[in-house]
Tab-separated table of C-alpha atoms in Angstrom:
chain	number	residue	atom	x	y	z
A	1	UNK	CA	0.005	-0.023	-0.008
A	2	UNK	CA	1.534	3.326	-1.062
A	3	UNK	CA	1.423	6.473	1.130
A	4	UNK	CA	-1.448	8.055	-0.805
A	5	UNK	CA	-3.639	4.913	-0.521
A	6	UNK	CA	-2.759	4.541	3.160
A	7	UNK	CA	-3.718	8.150	3.966
A	8	UNK	CA	-6.945	7.722	2.049
A	9	UNK	CA	-7.813	4.630	4.052
A	10	UNK	CA	-6.859	6.313	7.337
A	11	UNK	CA	-9.064	9.287	6.440
A	12	UNK	CA	-12.003	7.036	5.529
A	13	UNK	CA	-11.785	5.214	8.901
A	14	UNK	CA	-11.355	8.526	10.768
A	15	UNK	CA	-14.509	10.002	9.224
A	16	UNK	CA	-16.612	6.947	9.986
A	17	UNK	CA	-15.336	6.209	13.478
A	18	UNK	CA	-15.025	9.814	14.649
A	19	UNK	CA	-18.665	10.444	13.750
A	20	UNK	CA	-19.622	7.430	15.853
A	21	UNK	CA	-17.512	8.566	18.826
A	22	UNK	CA	-18.766	12.193	18.599
A	23	UNK	CA	-22.428	11.393	18.350
A	24	UNK	CA	-22.824	8.047	20.079
A	25	UNK	CA	-19.890	6.537	21.960
A	26	UNK	CA	-18.164	9.585	23.521
A	27	UNK	CA	-20.917	10.178	26.070
A	28	UNK	CA	-21.485	6.446	26.713
A	29	UNK	CA	-17.732	5.956	27.191
A	30	UNK	CA	-17.654	8.808	29.702
A	31	UNK	CA	-20.581	7.371	31.667
A	32	UNK	CA	-19.095	3.881	31.696
A	33	UNK	CA	-15.528	4.692	32.641
A	34	UNK	CA	-15.522	7.152	35.514
A	35	UNK	CA	-12.636	9.390	36.581
A	36	UNK	CA	-10.725	9.119	39.814
A	37	UNK	CA	-13.012	11.440	41.746
A	38	UNK	CA	-14.393	14.955	41.930
A	39	UNK	CA	-12.413	18.159	42.446
A	40	UNK	CA	-13.654	21.612	43.456
A	41	UNK	CA	-13.977	23.954	40.462
A	42	UNK	CA	-15.853	27.143	41.499
A	43	UNK	CA	-18.791	28.648	43.319
A	44	UNK	CA	-21.812	30.104	41.503
A	45	UNK	CA	-25.249	31.432	42.331
A	46	UNK	CA	-27.878	28.782	43.217
A	47	UNK	CA	-30.273	28.032	40.399
A	48	UNK	CA	-33.663	26.313	40.617
A	49	UNK	CA	-33.176	22.535	40.582
A	50	UNK	CA	-29.629	22.582	42.033
A	51	UNK	CA	-28.850	20.086	44.817
A	52	UNK	CA	-29.241	21.992	48.143
A	53	UNK	CA	-26.494	19.796	49.608
A	54	UNK	CA	-24.014	21.605	47.411
A	55	UNK	CA	-24.738	25.042	48.992
A	56	UNK	CA	-21.630	26.817	50.240
A	57	UNK	CA	-22.955	28.318	53.527
A	58	UNK	CA	-19.951	30.614	54.098
A	59	UNK	CA	-20.305	32.310	50.690
A	60	UNK	CA	-24.085	32.358	51.033
A	61	UNK	CA	-23.815	34.176	54.398
A	62	UNK	CA	-21.307	36.658	52.971
A	63	UNK	CA	-23.490	37.680	49.989
A	64	UNK	CA	-26.844	37.061	51.647
A	65	UNK	CA	-28.055	34.902	48.741
A	66	UNK	CA	-27.476	31.164	48.088
A	67	UNK	CA	-24.312	30.009	46.330
A	68	UNK	CA	-23.285	26.397	45.505
A	69	UNK	CA	-20.006	24.613	45.097
A	70	UNK	CA	-19.315	23.213	41.614
A	71	UNK	CA	-17.190	20.110	41.216
A	72	UNK	CA	-15.587	18.624	38.110
A	73	UNK	CA	-14.695	15.034	37.447
A	74	UNK	CA	-11.035	14.209	37.618
A	75	UNK	CA	-10.338	12.092	34.493
A	76	UNK	CA	-6.776	11.604	33.184
A	77	UNK	CA	-7.740	8.005	32.378
A	78	UNK	CA	-5.631	5.802	30.154
A	79	UNK	CA	-6.949	3.379	27.514
A	80	UNK	CA	-4.812	0.556	26.211
A	81	UNK	CA	-5.832	-1.200	22.999
A	82	UNK	CA	-4.357	-4.753	22.783
A	83	UNK	CA	-4.785	-5.997	19.262
A	84	UNK	CA	-4.167	-9.545	17.996
A	85	UNK	CA	-2.507	-9.315	14.565
A	86	UNK	CA	-1.792	-13.039	14.115
A	87	UNK	CA	-2.600	-14.834	10.791
A	88	UNK	CA	-6.100	-15.926	11.813
A	89	UNK	CA	-7.271	-12.289	11.817
A	90	UNK	CA	-6.843	-12.193	8.023
A	91	UNK	CA	-10.073	-14.130	7.487
A	92	UNK	CA	-13.546	-13.115	6.469
A	93	UNK	CA	-16.295	-14.760	4.420
A	94	UNK	CA	-18.478	-11.683	4.138
A	95	UNK	CA	-17.529	-8.220	2.918
A	96	UNK	CA	-14.880	-7.534	5.597
A	97	UNK	CA	-11.945	-9.381	7.219
A	98	UNK	CA	-11.783	-9.726	11.020
A	99	UNK	CA	-8.734	-7.413	11.128
A	100	UNK	CA	-10.720	-4.647	9.314
A	101	UNK	CA	-13.538	-4.764	11.900
A	102	UNK	CA	-10.889	-4.785	14.674
A	103	UNK	CA	-9.359	-1.630	13.179
A	104	UNK	CA	-12.749	0.157	13.058
A	105	UNK	CA	-13.652	-0.805	16.652
A	106	UNK	CA	-10.194	0.264	17.882
A	107	UNK	CA	-10.473	3.604	16.089
A	108	UNK	CA	-13.987	4.208	17.517
A	109	UNK	CA	-12.731	3.485	21.076
A	110	UNK	CA	-9.619	5.664	20.565
A	111	UNK	CA	-11.631	8.656	19.354
A	112	UNK	CA	-14.050	8.210	22.276
A	113	UNK	CA	-11.112	8.400	24.678
A	114	UNK	CA	-9.756	11.427	22.767
A	115	UNK	CA	-13.124	13.173	23.111
A	116	UNK	CA	-12.946	12.695	26.858
A	117	UNK	CA	-9.337	13.932	27.064
A	118	UNK	CA	-7.986	10.473	27.991
A	119	UNK	CA	-4.739	8.959	26.845
A	120	UNK	CA	-4.624	6.054	24.377
A	121	UNK	CA	-1.891	3.468	23.855
A	122	UNK	CA	-1.489	0.433	21.608
A	123	UNK	CA	-0.037	-3.029	21.874
A	124	UNK	CA	0.044	-5.157	18.730
A	125	UNK	CA	0.787	-8.805	19.515
A	126	UNK	CA	1.105	-12.251	17.939
A	127	UNK	CA	2.993	-14.855	20.014
A	128	UNK	CA	5.356	-11.922	20.765
A	129	UNK	CA	5.056	-8.147	21.228
A	130	UNK	CA	5.055	-6.741	17.720
A	131	UNK	CA	4.627	-3.034	18.568
A	132	UNK	CA	4.098	-0.883	21.662
A	133	UNK	CA	2.924	2.717	21.411
A	134	UNK	CA	2.929	4.409	24.814
A	135	UNK	CA	-0.282	6.206	25.840
A	136	UNK	CA	-0.626	9.816	24.765
A	137	UNK	CA	-3.329	12.358	23.991
A	138	UNK	CA	-4.098	14.133	20.750
A	139	UNK	CA	-5.610	13.546	17.311
A	140	UNK	CA	-2.290	13.014	15.560
A	141	UNK	CA	-1.489	10.254	18.053
A	142	UNK	CA	-4.825	8.519	17.389
A	143	UNK	CA	-4.211	8.744	13.637
A	144	UNK	CA	-0.801	7.141	14.090
A	145	UNK	CA	-2.482	4.220	15.962
A	146	UNK	CA	-4.954	3.818	13.026
A	147	UNK	CA	-2.048	3.828	10.487
A	148	UNK	CA	-0.275	1.104	12.394
A	149	UNK	CA	-3.445	-0.998	12.637
A	150	UNK	CA	-3.849	-0.769	8.834
A	151	UNK	CA	-0.321	-1.333	7.575
A	152	UNK	CA	1.741	-3.066	10.271
A	153	UNK	CA	3.175	-6.421	9.134
A	154	UNK	CA	3.778	-8.904	11.978
A	155	UNK	CA	6.920	-10.972	12.282
A	156	UNK	CA	4.908	-13.988	13.467
A	157	UNK	CA	1.487	-15.384	12.529
A	158	UNK	CA	0.946	-17.282	15.769
A	159	UNK	CA	-0.931	-16.128	18.913
A	160	UNK	CA	0.002	-16.062	22.612
A	161	UNK	CA	-2.246	-13.827	24.684
A	162	UNK	CA	-0.419	-14.651	27.907
A	163	UNK	CA	2.766	-13.069	26.569
A	164	UNK	CA	0.851	-9.835	25.721
A	165	UNK	CA	-0.857	-9.690	29.089
A	166	UNK	CA	2.422	-10.104	30.961
A	167	UNK	CA	3.943	-7.297	28.892
A	168	UNK	CA	0.977	-5.024	29.651
A	169	UNK	CA	1.339	-5.667	33.406
A	170	UNK	CA	5.050	-4.777	33.241
A	171	UNK	CA	4.733	-1.531	31.228
A	172	UNK	CA	1.513	-0.134	32.733
A	173	UNK	CA	2.105	0.669	36.391
A	174	UNK	CA	-1.141	2.584	36.892
A	175	UNK	CA	-4.692	1.306	36.339
A	176	UNK	CA	-5.829	1.401	32.705
A	177	UNK	CA	-8.978	0.669	30.704
A	178	UNK	CA	-7.886	-2.227	28.540
A	179	UNK	CA	-9.613	-3.605	25.431
A	180	UNK	CA	-8.278	-6.896	24.039
A	181	UNK	CA	-9.388	-7.409	20.442
A	182	UNK	CA	-8.899	-10.925	19.036
A	183	UNK	CA	-10.676	-14.052	17.796
A	184	UNK	CA	-9.327	-15.757	20.922
A	185	UNK	CA	-8.453	-19.003	19.109
A	186	UNK	CA	-5.858	-19.589	21.777
A	187	UNK	CA	-5.659	-20.834	25.363
A	188	UNK	CA	-3.494	-21.022	28.520
A	189	UNK	CA	-3.942	-17.394	29.638
A	190	UNK	CA	-6.185	-17.823	32.715
A	191	UNK	CA	-3.562	-17.185	35.421
A	192	UNK	CA	-2.047	-14.192	33.530
A	193	UNK	CA	-5.518	-12.703	32.931
A	194	UNK	CA	-6.401	-13.050	36.601
A	195	UNK	CA	-3.377	-10.989	37.563
A	196	UNK	CA	-4.092	-8.383	34.856
A	197	UNK	CA	-7.756	-8.195	35.786
A	198	UNK	CA	-6.945	-7.290	39.385
A	199	UNK	CA	-4.901	-4.302	38.258
A	200	UNK	CA	-6.748	-3.087	35.184
A	201	UNK	CA	-10.297	-2.728	33.867
A	202	UNK	CA	-10.166	-5.360	31.112
A	203	UNK	CA	-12.707	-6.177	28.345
A	204	UNK	CA	-12.240	-8.945	25.776
A	205	UNK	CA	-13.802	-8.212	22.389
A	206	UNK	CA	-14.044	-11.398	20.378
A	207	UNK	CA	-14.327	-10.830	16.615
A	208	UNK	CA	-15.374	-13.861	14.649
A	209	UNK	CA	-16.822	-15.136	11.353
A	210	UNK	CA	-19.728	-17.557	11.264
A	211	UNK	CA	-17.833	-19.707	8.719
A	212	UNK	CA	-15.271	-20.457	11.389
A	213	UNK	CA	-17.759	-22.175	13.620
A	214	UNK	CA	-18.159	-25.308	11.454
A	215	UNK	CA	-16.549	-26.955	8.412
A	216	UNK	CA	-19.032	-27.438	5.542
A	217	UNK	CA	-19.296	-30.772	3.833
A	218	UNK	CA	-17.586	-30.017	0.446
A	219	UNK	CA	-15.418	-33.101	-0.115
A	220	UNK	CA	-11.577	-33.240	-0.149
A	221	UNK	CA	-10.163	-29.719	0.364
A	222	UNK	CA	-6.644	-28.445	0.784
A	223	UNK	CA	-6.565	-26.185	3.846
A	224	UNK	CA	-3.881	-23.858	5.217
A	225	UNK	CA	-3.439	-23.068	8.858
A	226	UNK	CA	-3.313	-19.276	8.931
A	227	UNK	CA	-0.997	-19.207	11.938
A	228	UNK	CA	1.469	-22.002	10.984
A	229	UNK	CA	1.250	-21.970	7.219
A	230	UNK	CA	0.815	-25.781	7.183
A	231	UNK	CA	-1.068	-27.196	4.195
A	232	UNK	CA	-3.162	-30.236	4.750
A	233	UNK	CA	-5.735	-32.268	2.714
A	234	UNK	CA	-8.950	-32.449	4.716
A	235	UNK	CA	-11.841	-34.789	4.008
A	236	UNK	CA	-14.783	-32.541	4.938
A	237	UNK	CA	-17.200	-35.422	4.089
A	238	UNK	CA	-16.002	-37.130	7.266
A	239	UNK	CA	-18.400	-36.528	10.100
A	240	UNK	CA	-15.611	-37.159	12.619
A	241	UNK	CA	-13.478	-34.423	11.044
A	242	UNK	CA	-16.350	-31.967	11.179
A	243	UNK	CA	-17.249	-32.904	14.728
A	244	UNK	CA	-13.602	-32.698	15.941
A	245	UNK	CA	-13.234	-29.272	14.454
A	246	UNK	CA	-16.563	-28.085	15.909
A	247	UNK	CA	-15.487	-29.364	19.321
A	248	UNK	CA	-12.082	-27.615	19.045
A	249	UNK	CA	-13.726	-24.335	18.133
A	250	UNK	CA	-16.358	-24.458	20.855
A	251	UNK	CA	-13.697	-25.273	23.449
A	252	UNK	CA	-11.761	-22.127	22.518
A	253	UNK	CA	-14.890	-19.936	22.682
A	254	UNK	CA	-16.016	-21.454	26.022
A	255	UNK	CA	-12.475	-20.961	27.373
A	256	UNK	CA	-12.598	-17.292	26.403
A	257	UNK	CA	-16.016	-16.734	27.997
A	258	UNK	CA	-15.265	-18.545	31.263
A	259	UNK	CA	-11.699	-17.262	31.624
A	260	UNK	CA	-12.685	-13.591	31.240
A	261	UNK	CA	-15.735	-14.032	33.539
A	262	UNK	CA	-13.653	-15.810	36.262
A	263	UNK	CA	-11.112	-12.999	36.064
A	264	UNK	CA	-13.705	-10.273	36.603
A	265	UNK	CA	-13.307	-8.970	33.076
A	266	UNK	CA	-15.873	-7.824	30.529
A	267	UNK	CA	-16.844	-9.958	27.522
A	268	UNK	CA	-18.176	-8.876	24.135
A	269	UNK	CA	-18.776	-11.087	21.094
A	270	UNK	CA	-19.060	-9.497	17.646
A	271	UNK	CA	-19.537	-11.312	14.390
A	272	UNK	CA	-18.053	-9.648	11.270
A	273	UNK	CA	-21.439	-9.343	9.553
A	274	UNK	CA	-23.108	-7.826	12.660
A	275	UNK	CA	-23.243	-4.203	13.706
A	276	UNK	CA	-20.387	-3.572	16.121
A	277	UNK	CA	-22.038	-0.200	16.857
A	278	UNK	CA	-25.040	-1.885	18.493
A	279	UNK	CA	-22.824	-4.404	20.298
A	280	UNK	CA	-20.541	-1.744	21.784
A	281	UNK	CA	-23.380	0.573	22.658
A	282	UNK	CA	-25.237	-2.298	24.430
A	283	UNK	CA	-22.073	-3.188	26.350
A	284	UNK	CA	-21.454	0.401	27.473
A	285	UNK	CA	-25.115	0.809	28.556
A	286	UNK	CA	-25.027	-2.414	30.546
A	287	UNK	CA	-21.858	-1.404	32.326
A	288	UNK	CA	-22.939	2.228	32.838
């Protein structure tokens, strides 16, 4: 992808996702993820409907009319986007690949954080840490994150979520809002997630394609493992082959659901042909 094409793609994603964050998600995000507390801002004259408990009696006595204290929310929150860029994300049977939906969701979340003056950082991972962008504020920083999500080429196609979670725990000393975006076709991350979940506010967003859930009966087919590159002839007419694959897939999904729940983390499932807008909005409303 040349620079002109890349910038065009970044701009297209910015327009779509910024509109969503400005008109829909910015306020929901603010309501869902609260700041650290309230700080005193100013005093002003009492207006009808104000909470009488906020009256500043000293100022009221001095001016002989009611004044109230105004407080503002202390934010300075940090959002970390942890994005799986292994080979299995380059799959999609409808009009979009999983990694394209992941990019749009990440951009929407990043612009929602930007709208609320929060910092945003990025970790791209496979079975190793591919890229770390420390949390910062600003539009140019968010656009850089989108560029990396579009054009970054991983060194490995495999997945190891535990490695990424350990890295997050080491680099992020203060509590962060963490979104892990992946298809979660991986395992052995329960203990690591439990540690991460105690320190951070973690949500797992599983992006999947309905064609991954079962192998259709279409005879002998040469298949490639997206993460290992291994080619193999598969007899899809075999009921055992189809059942074994279905069992393998369900076990990974169940592991994701139970592991995140046991660790006190949020769970969101989004199919590539579904509206991630409705899914995200519903999740924010439930949490808020």
